[in-house]
mmCIF file of C-alpha atoms in Angstrom:
data_model
loop_
_atom_site.group_PDB
_atom_site.id
_atom_site.type_symbol
_atom_site.label_atom_id
_atom_site.label_comp_id
_atom_site.label_asym_id
_atom_site.label_seq_id
_atom_site.Cartn_x
_atom_site.Cartn_y
_atom_site.Cartn_z
ATOM 1 C CA MET A 16 23.514 17.629 -15.215
ATOM 2 C CA ALA A 17 19.850 17.447 -14.202
ATOM 3 C CA ALA A 18 17.330 17.209 -17.020
ATOM 4 C CA VAL A 19 15.667 20.548 -17.758
ATOM 5 C CA GLN A 20 12.159 20.901 -19.133
ATOM 6 C CA THR A 21 12.077 23.054 -22.253
ATOM 7 C CA ARG A 22 9.295 24.140 -24.542
ATOM 8 C CA ARG A 23 10.635 22.396 -27.645
ATOM 9 C CA LYS A 24 11.157 19.094 -25.841
ATOM 10 C CA ARG A 25 7.703 19.484 -24.346
ATOM 11 C CA LYS A 26 6.172 20.009 -27.801
ATOM 12 C CA LEU A 27 7.779 16.776 -28.969
ATOM 13 C CA GLY A 28 6.648 14.978 -25.809
ATOM 14 C CA GLN A 29 3.074 16.187 -26.167
ATOM 15 C CA PHE A 30 3.007 15.076 -29.791
ATOM 16 C CA LEU A 31 4.253 11.583 -28.877
ATOM 17 C CA ASN A 32 1.811 11.415 -25.962
ATOM 18 C CA ALA A 33 -1.096 12.130 -28.304
ATOM 19 C CA LEU A 34 0.068 9.442 -30.748
ATOM 20 C CA ARG A 35 0.461 6.900 -27.930
ATOM 21 C CA LYS A 36 -3.008 7.528 -26.523
ATOM 22 C CA ARG A 37 -4.617 7.392 -29.959
ATOM 23 C CA ALA A 38 -2.939 4.035 -30.542
ATOM 24 C CA GLY A 39 -4.183 2.753 -27.187
ATOM 25 C CA LYS A 40 -0.650 2.022 -25.993
ATOM 26 C CA THR A 41 0.283 2.109 -22.317
ATOM 27 C CA GLU A 42 3.362 2.436 -20.142
ATOM 28 C CA ILE A 43 3.588 -1.356 -20.258
ATOM 29 C CA ASP A 44 3.889 -1.284 -24.046
ATOM 30 C CA TYR A 45 6.573 1.384 -23.771
ATOM 31 C CA HIS A 46 8.530 -0.714 -21.281
ATOM 32 C CA ALA A 47 8.219 -3.828 -23.442
ATOM 33 C CA LEU A 48 9.673 -1.947 -26.407
ATOM 34 C CA THR A 49 12.433 0.051 -24.709
ATOM 35 C CA ARG A 50 12.992 -1.701 -21.345
ATOM 36 C CA LYS A 51 12.741 1.746 -19.780
ATOM 37 C CA THR A 52 10.594 2.753 -16.819
ATOM 38 C CA GLN A 53 7.269 4.537 -16.620
ATOM 39 C CA SER A 54 9.137 7.448 -15.042
ATOM 40 C CA THR A 55 11.309 7.769 -18.159
ATOM 41 C CA LEU A 56 8.224 7.858 -20.360
ATOM 42 C CA SER A 57 6.672 10.538 -18.161
ATOM 43 C CA ARG A 58 9.820 12.675 -18.274
ATOM 44 C CA MET A 59 9.949 12.357 -22.047
ATOM 45 C CA GLU A 60 6.286 13.226 -22.593
ATOM 46 C CA ASN A 61 6.557 16.196 -20.223
ATOM 47 C CA GLY A 62 9.574 17.667 -21.994
ATOM 48 C CA TYR A 63 12.424 16.923 -19.603
ATOM 49 C CA ILE A 64 14.263 14.504 -21.899
ATOM 50 C CA SER A 65 14.153 13.575 -25.571
ATOM 51 C CA PRO A 66 14.256 10.071 -27.066
ATOM 52 C CA SER A 67 17.238 9.025 -29.130
ATOM 53 C CA TRP A 68 16.744 8.949 -32.887
ATOM 54 C CA THR A 69 16.494 5.156 -32.816
ATOM 55 C CA GLU A 70 13.983 5.217 -29.956
ATOM 56 C CA LEU A 71 11.916 7.844 -31.752
ATOM 57 C CA SER A 72 11.680 5.662 -34.856
ATOM 58 C CA ALA A 73 10.663 2.654 -32.765
ATOM 59 C CA LEU A 74 7.986 4.628 -30.933
ATOM 60 C CA LEU A 75 6.527 6.012 -34.150
ATOM 61 C CA ALA A 76 6.256 2.475 -35.480
ATOM 62 C CA LEU A 77 4.654 1.281 -32.236
ATOM 63 C CA TYR A 78 2.139 4.124 -32.339
ATOM 64 C CA GLY A 79 1.260 3.573 -35.994
ATOM 65 C CA ALA A 80 2.299 7.067 -37.081
ATOM 66 C CA SER A 81 1.481 8.076 -40.620
ATOM 67 C CA ASP A 82 4.160 9.370 -42.976
ATOM 68 C CA ASP A 83 3.074 12.949 -42.297
ATOM 69 C CA GLU A 84 3.114 12.350 -38.526
ATOM 70 C CA ARG A 85 6.530 10.760 -38.779
ATOM 71 C CA ARG A 86 7.903 13.781 -40.639
ATOM 72 C CA GLU A 87 6.378 16.135 -38.068
ATOM 73 C CA ALA A 88 7.818 14.124 -35.169
ATOM 74 C CA GLU A 89 11.252 14.093 -36.790
ATOM 75 C CA ALA A 90 11.105 17.876 -37.273
ATOM 76 C CA LEU A 91 10.124 18.348 -33.622
ATOM 77 C CA TRP A 92 12.985 16.059 -32.596
ATOM 78 C CA GLU A 93 15.466 18.147 -34.588
ATOM 79 C CA ASP A 94 14.111 21.313 -32.953
ATOM 80 C CA ALA A 95 14.381 19.771 -29.490
ATOM 81 C CA LYS A 96 17.989 18.778 -30.186
ATOM 82 C CA GLN A 97 18.812 22.465 -30.663
ATOM 83 C CA ASP A 98 16.833 23.431 -27.576
ATOM 84 C CA SER A 99 19.597 23.594 -25.035
ATOM 85 C CA THR A 100 19.999 27.366 -25.199
ATOM 86 C CA ARG A 101 23.414 28.123 -23.782
ATOM 87 C CA LEU A 102 23.115 30.562 -20.926
ATOM 88 C CA ALA A 103 26.011 32.841 -20.089
ATOM 89 C CA ASN A 104 26.960 32.290 -16.450
ATOM 90 C CA ALA A 105 24.349 29.544 -16.081
ATOM 91 C CA ALA A 106 25.493 28.856 -12.520
ATOM 92 C CA ALA A 107 24.148 32.278 -11.538
ATOM 93 C CA TYR A 108 20.591 30.996 -11.881
ATOM 94 C CA THR A 109 18.539 28.923 -9.471
ATOM 95 C CA PRO A 110 17.179 25.771 -11.188
ATOM 96 C CA GLU A 111 13.781 27.448 -11.611
ATOM 97 C CA ALA A 112 15.269 30.670 -12.965
ATOM 98 C CA ARG A 113 17.508 28.708 -15.333
ATOM 99 C CA THR A 114 14.479 26.974 -16.814
ATOM 100 C CA TYR A 115 12.706 30.322 -17.137
ATOM 101 C CA ALA A 116 15.690 31.904 -18.881
ATOM 102 C CA ARG A 117 15.761 29.063 -21.424
ATOM 103 C CA GLN A 118 12.024 29.444 -22.059
ATOM 104 C CA GLU A 119 12.391 33.204 -22.363
ATOM 105 C CA ALA A 120 15.124 32.685 -24.959
ATOM 106 C CA ASP A 121 12.587 30.853 -27.154
ATOM 107 C CA ALA A 122 9.734 33.287 -26.589
ATOM 108 C CA THR A 123 8.667 35.879 -29.134
ATOM 109 C CA GLU A 124 6.688 37.922 -26.617
ATOM 110 C CA VAL A 125 6.865 38.462 -22.858
ATOM 111 C CA ARG A 126 4.243 40.162 -20.724
ATOM 112 C CA THR A 127 5.043 40.739 -17.099
ATOM 113 C CA ILE A 128 3.471 42.275 -14.007
ATOM 114 C CA GLU A 129 5.944 43.394 -11.346
ATOM 115 C CA MET A 130 4.882 44.663 -7.929
ATOM 116 C CA ILE A 131 8.155 45.041 -6.066
ATOM 117 C CA VAL A 132 11.089 45.650 -8.431
ATOM 118 C CA ILE A 133 11.774 46.741 -11.992
ATOM 119 C CA PRO A 134 11.469 43.735 -14.355
ATOM 120 C CA GLY A 135 14.816 42.028 -14.946
ATOM 121 C CA LEU A 136 14.864 42.679 -18.678
ATOM 122 C CA LEU A 137 14.661 46.418 -17.936
ATOM 123 C CA GLN A 138 17.134 46.629 -15.035
ATOM 124 C CA THR A 139 20.411 48.521 -15.183
ATOM 125 C CA ALA A 140 23.536 46.693 -14.037
ATOM 126 C CA ALA A 141 23.850 48.807 -10.876
ATOM 127 C CA TYR A 142 20.198 48.295 -9.953
ATOM 128 C CA ALA A 143 20.480 44.528 -10.544
ATOM 129 C CA ALA A 144 23.622 44.372 -8.391
ATOM 130 C CA ALA A 145 21.851 46.141 -5.533
ATOM 131 C CA ILE A 146 18.927 43.712 -5.759
ATOM 132 C CA ARG A 147 21.315 40.773 -5.725
ATOM 133 C CA LEU A 148 23.150 42.026 -2.642
ATOM 134 C CA ALA A 149 19.895 42.659 -0.792
ATOM 135 C CA GLY A 150 18.674 39.108 -1.512
ATOM 136 C CA ARG A 151 21.733 37.347 -0.108
ATOM 137 C CA ARG A 152 19.602 35.037 2.085
ATOM 138 C CA PHE A 153 17.935 33.570 -0.994
ATOM 139 C CA VAL A 154 20.817 33.277 -3.451
ATOM 140 C CA ASP A 155 23.823 31.037 -3.884
ATOM 141 C CA THR A 156 26.628 32.971 -2.242
ATOM 142 C CA ALA A 157 29.153 31.022 -4.323
ATOM 143 C CA VAL A 158 27.924 33.036 -7.316
ATOM 144 C CA SER A 159 29.376 36.527 -7.411
ATOM 145 C CA VAL A 160 27.347 39.655 -8.000
ATOM 146 C CA GLU A 161 29.327 40.163 -11.208
ATOM 147 C CA GLN A 162 28.304 36.724 -12.490
ATOM 148 C CA ALA A 163 24.649 37.378 -11.687
ATOM 149 C CA VAL A 164 24.693 40.740 -13.456
ATOM 150 C CA ALA A 165 26.458 39.217 -16.479
ATOM 151 C CA ALA A 166 23.794 36.501 -16.658
ATOM 152 C CA LEU A 167 21.083 39.162 -16.677
ATOM 153 C CA ALA A 168 22.903 41.131 -19.368
ATOM 154 C CA SER A 169 22.939 38.031 -21.576
ATOM 155 C CA ARG A 170 19.141 37.825 -21.290
ATOM 156 C CA GLN A 171 18.771 41.508 -22.108
ATOM 157 C CA ARG A 172 20.647 41.063 -25.382
ATOM 158 C CA ARG A 173 17.498 39.397 -26.750
ATOM 159 C CA LEU A 174 15.407 42.530 -26.243
ATOM 160 C CA PRO A 175 15.721 43.891 -29.809
ATOM 161 C CA GLY A 176 14.014 40.741 -31.133
ATOM 162 C CA LEU A 177 11.454 40.416 -28.363
ATOM 163 C CA THR A 178 8.077 42.061 -27.836
ATOM 164 C CA LEU A 179 7.944 43.123 -24.186
ATOM 165 C CA HIS A 180 4.942 44.531 -22.338
ATOM 166 C CA ALA A 181 5.764 45.370 -18.722
ATOM 167 C CA VAL A 182 3.202 46.494 -16.151
ATOM 168 C CA ILE A 183 4.965 47.857 -13.053
ATOM 169 C CA ASP A 184 3.497 48.832 -9.700
ATOM 170 C CA GLU A 185 4.272 52.444 -8.809
ATOM 171 C CA ALA A 186 5.775 51.176 -5.542
ATOM 172 C CA ALA A 187 8.720 49.732 -7.495
ATOM 173 C CA LEU A 188 9.455 53.183 -8.889
ATOM 174 C CA HIS A 189 9.506 54.868 -5.475
ATOM 175 C CA ARG A 190 11.794 52.325 -3.810
ATOM 176 C CA VAL A 191 15.281 53.843 -3.950
ATOM 177 C CA VAL A 192 17.262 50.713 -4.754
ATOM 178 C CA GLY A 193 21.036 51.194 -4.575
ATOM 179 C CA GLY A 194 20.735 54.862 -3.590
ATOM 180 C CA PRO A 195 19.420 57.963 -5.407
ATOM 181 C CA GLU A 196 22.049 57.966 -8.158
ATOM 182 C CA VAL A 197 21.420 54.323 -9.075
ATOM 183 C CA MET A 198 17.660 54.811 -8.981
ATOM 184 C CA VAL A 199 17.703 57.956 -11.113
ATOM 185 C CA ALA A 200 19.734 56.071 -13.717
ATOM 186 C CA GLN A 201 17.264 53.187 -13.525
ATOM 187 C CA LEU A 202 14.246 55.444 -14.044
ATOM 188 C CA SER A 203 16.010 57.174 -16.940
ATOM 189 C CA HIS A 204 16.719 53.763 -18.449
ATOM 190 C CA LEU A 205 13.023 52.882 -18.228
ATOM 191 C CA LEU A 206 12.195 56.056 -20.136
ATOM 192 C CA ASP A 207 14.734 55.195 -22.837
ATOM 193 C CA MET A 208 13.388 51.648 -23.138
ATOM 194 C CA SER A 209 9.794 52.887 -23.364
ATOM 195 C CA LYS A 210 10.718 54.697 -26.588
ATOM 196 C CA GLN A 211 11.562 51.389 -28.302
ATOM 197 C CA SER A 212 8.796 50.249 -30.666
ATOM 198 C CA ASN A 213 8.858 46.680 -29.320
ATOM 199 C CA ILE A 214 8.623 47.684 -25.635
ATOM 200 C CA THR A 215 5.529 48.886 -23.791
ATOM 201 C CA ILE A 216 5.790 50.074 -20.192
ATOM 202 C CA GLN A 217 2.769 50.876 -18.048
ATOM 203 C CA VAL A 218 2.583 51.865 -14.396
ATOM 204 C CA ILE A 219 -0.137 50.853 -11.932
ATOM 205 C CA PRO A 220 -0.612 54.063 -9.892
ATOM 206 C CA PHE A 221 -1.136 54.066 -6.144
ATOM 207 C CA GLY A 222 -4.610 55.440 -6.746
ATOM 208 C CA ALA A 223 -5.654 52.238 -8.525
ATOM 209 C CA GLY A 224 -6.130 50.477 -5.189
ATOM 210 C CA ALA A 225 -6.144 46.674 -4.943
ATOM 211 C CA TYR A 226 -5.687 44.421 -7.966
ATOM 212 C CA GLY A 227 -5.750 40.687 -8.617
ATOM 213 C CA THR A 228 -2.163 39.491 -8.158
ATOM 214 C CA MET A 229 -1.235 41.699 -5.197
ATOM 215 C CA SER A 230 -1.553 38.861 -2.694
ATOM 216 C CA GLY A 231 1.165 36.873 -4.499
ATOM 217 C CA GLY A 232 3.864 39.424 -3.749
ATOM 218 C CA GLY A 233 6.086 38.407 -6.683
ATOM 219 C CA ALA A 234 6.271 38.710 -10.454
ATOM 220 C CA THR A 235 3.995 37.181 -13.056
ATOM 221 C CA ALA A 236 5.518 36.520 -16.473
ATOM 222 C CA LEU A 237 3.545 35.339 -19.493
ATOM 223 C CA LEU A 238 5.560 33.814 -22.330
ATOM 224 C CA PHE A 239 4.437 33.447 -25.923
ATOM 225 C CA GLU A 240 6.083 31.474 -28.701
ATOM 226 C CA GLU A 241 4.688 31.342 -32.203
ATOM 227 C CA GLY A 242 2.750 28.120 -32.710
ATOM 228 C CA ASP A 243 2.987 27.098 -29.054
ATOM 229 C CA PRO A 244 0.508 27.595 -26.201
ATOM 230 C CA SER A 245 1.295 30.487 -23.882
ATOM 231 C CA THR A 246 2.572 29.691 -20.417
ATOM 232 C CA VAL A 247 2.839 31.521 -17.102
ATOM 233 C CA TYR A 248 5.716 31.727 -14.632
ATOM 234 C CA LEU A 249 5.141 32.915 -11.071
ATOM 235 C CA GLU A 250 8.321 34.124 -9.382
ATOM 236 C CA TYR A 251 8.907 34.268 -5.649
ATOM 237 C CA ALA A 252 11.931 34.617 -3.356
ATOM 238 C CA GLY A 253 14.292 31.730 -4.023
ATOM 239 C CA GLY A 254 12.281 30.040 -6.753
ATOM 240 C CA GLY A 255 9.291 30.005 -9.062
ATOM 241 C CA LYS A 256 6.405 27.930 -10.380
ATOM 242 C CA TRP A 257 5.061 27.218 -13.869
ATOM 243 C CA VAL A 258 1.353 27.360 -14.687
ATOM 244 C CA ASP A 259 0.506 25.238 -17.729
ATOM 245 C CA ASN A 260 -3.146 24.333 -17.171
ATOM 246 C CA PRO A 261 -5.005 26.050 -20.054
ATOM 247 C CA ALA A 262 -7.842 27.277 -17.832
ATOM 248 C CA ASP A 263 -5.430 28.805 -15.330
ATOM 249 C CA VAL A 264 -3.270 30.322 -18.072
ATOM 250 C CA GLU A 265 -6.390 31.926 -19.528
ATOM 251 C CA LYS A 266 -7.141 33.567 -16.160
ATOM 252 C CA TYR A 267 -3.692 35.148 -16.109
ATOM 253 C CA LEU A 268 -4.034 36.294 -19.711
ATOM 254 C CA LEU A 269 -7.362 37.952 -18.961
ATOM 255 C CA HIS A 270 -5.952 39.433 -15.761
ATOM 256 C CA PHE A 271 -3.047 40.976 -17.659
ATOM 257 C CA ASP A 272 -5.465 42.467 -20.173
ATOM 258 C CA ASP A 273 -7.498 43.901 -17.273
ATOM 259 C CA MET A 274 -4.382 45.438 -15.737
ATOM 260 C CA ALA A 275 -3.110 46.931 -18.992
ATOM 261 C CA GLY A 276 -6.502 48.118 -20.237
ATOM 262 C CA GLU A 277 -8.309 49.211 -17.091
ATOM 263 C CA VAL A 278 -5.928 49.651 -14.136
ATOM 264 C CA ALA A 279 -2.487 50.777 -15.343
ATOM 265 C CA LEU A 280 -1.814 54.214 -16.773
ATOM 266 C CA PRO A 281 -1.489 54.427 -20.566
ATOM 267 C CA PRO A 282 2.133 54.257 -21.798
ATOM 268 C CA LYS A 283 2.401 58.023 -22.352
ATOM 269 C CA ASP A 284 1.071 58.866 -18.878
ATOM 270 C CA SER A 285 3.298 56.161 -17.389
ATOM 271 C CA ALA A 286 6.353 57.771 -18.998
ATOM 272 C CA SER A 287 5.315 61.143 -17.578
ATOM 273 C CA LEU A 288 5.059 59.683 -14.069
ATOM 274 C CA ILE A 289 8.453 57.983 -14.361
ATOM 275 C CA SER A 290 9.985 61.251 -15.557
ATOM 276 C CA GLU A 291 8.447 63.178 -12.647
ATOM 277 C CA LEU A 292 9.787 60.682 -10.135
ATOM 278 C CA ALA A 293 13.278 60.826 -11.669
ATOM 279 C CA THR A 294 13.266 64.624 -11.549
ATOM 280 C CA ALA A 295 12.079 64.681 -7.942
ATOM 281 C CA LEU A 296 14.748 62.179 -6.926
ATOM 282 C CA LYS A 297 17.476 64.227 -8.591
ATOM 283 C CA GLU A 298 16.448 67.221 -6.503
ATOM 284 C CA THR A 299 16.642 65.422 -3.146
#
């Protein structure tokens, strides 16, 4: 199985990278100690793989780690060992989406801006199935719709312990995905979810005009984990891309705040709009 970058492995890798640079050690020193390649060191320090316990001890000695640093590294190693969050129906995910789902499983807060569809964590099963069928050119046809929907349901089970703030373009609410009955149920589900204390839903109305991430055409998800830097995931058809550069992450954080505070309707007004659209659709 291909190595997957995870936040806990990355935290360990970043810690070891800092120790190595402080000690003035290079890839050559790493190779001399472990007989492993520069590529292996890079994958370890970027959170794709973890060192063995024996290798960790050798590296800490090479880097001159203090007792406190050694204890911290060992704690990070133990965390990383538990990092392989088991995903139900993992084959239903693209490699990029699989990595995102693992990161989401560790997050304490998710903020997302969606321009085209309802955010996955808030989708009903019927709505998700319709989306899956419509995207057949970009998905693995060996994975059934049922498997894909089950994989999404496994992510949604984390919602009670997750703080979610979703900003949704009004266009996503008007698009009748799966037919009127499916869409009415989806809008009703949004209203139910908006009543949960840990979930905030806001709608960007048509009257708001242009806004910053429109040109991207996909979803922007910001993940937060206590004690770890926030990170951004940009989703597009068939894949996605991580943004880790602190300056770029800060731009997305500020942009989200702009959208939520200045462009989107307040949560109460958003709920009213969703309710109006559901009522109108029922009457068609």
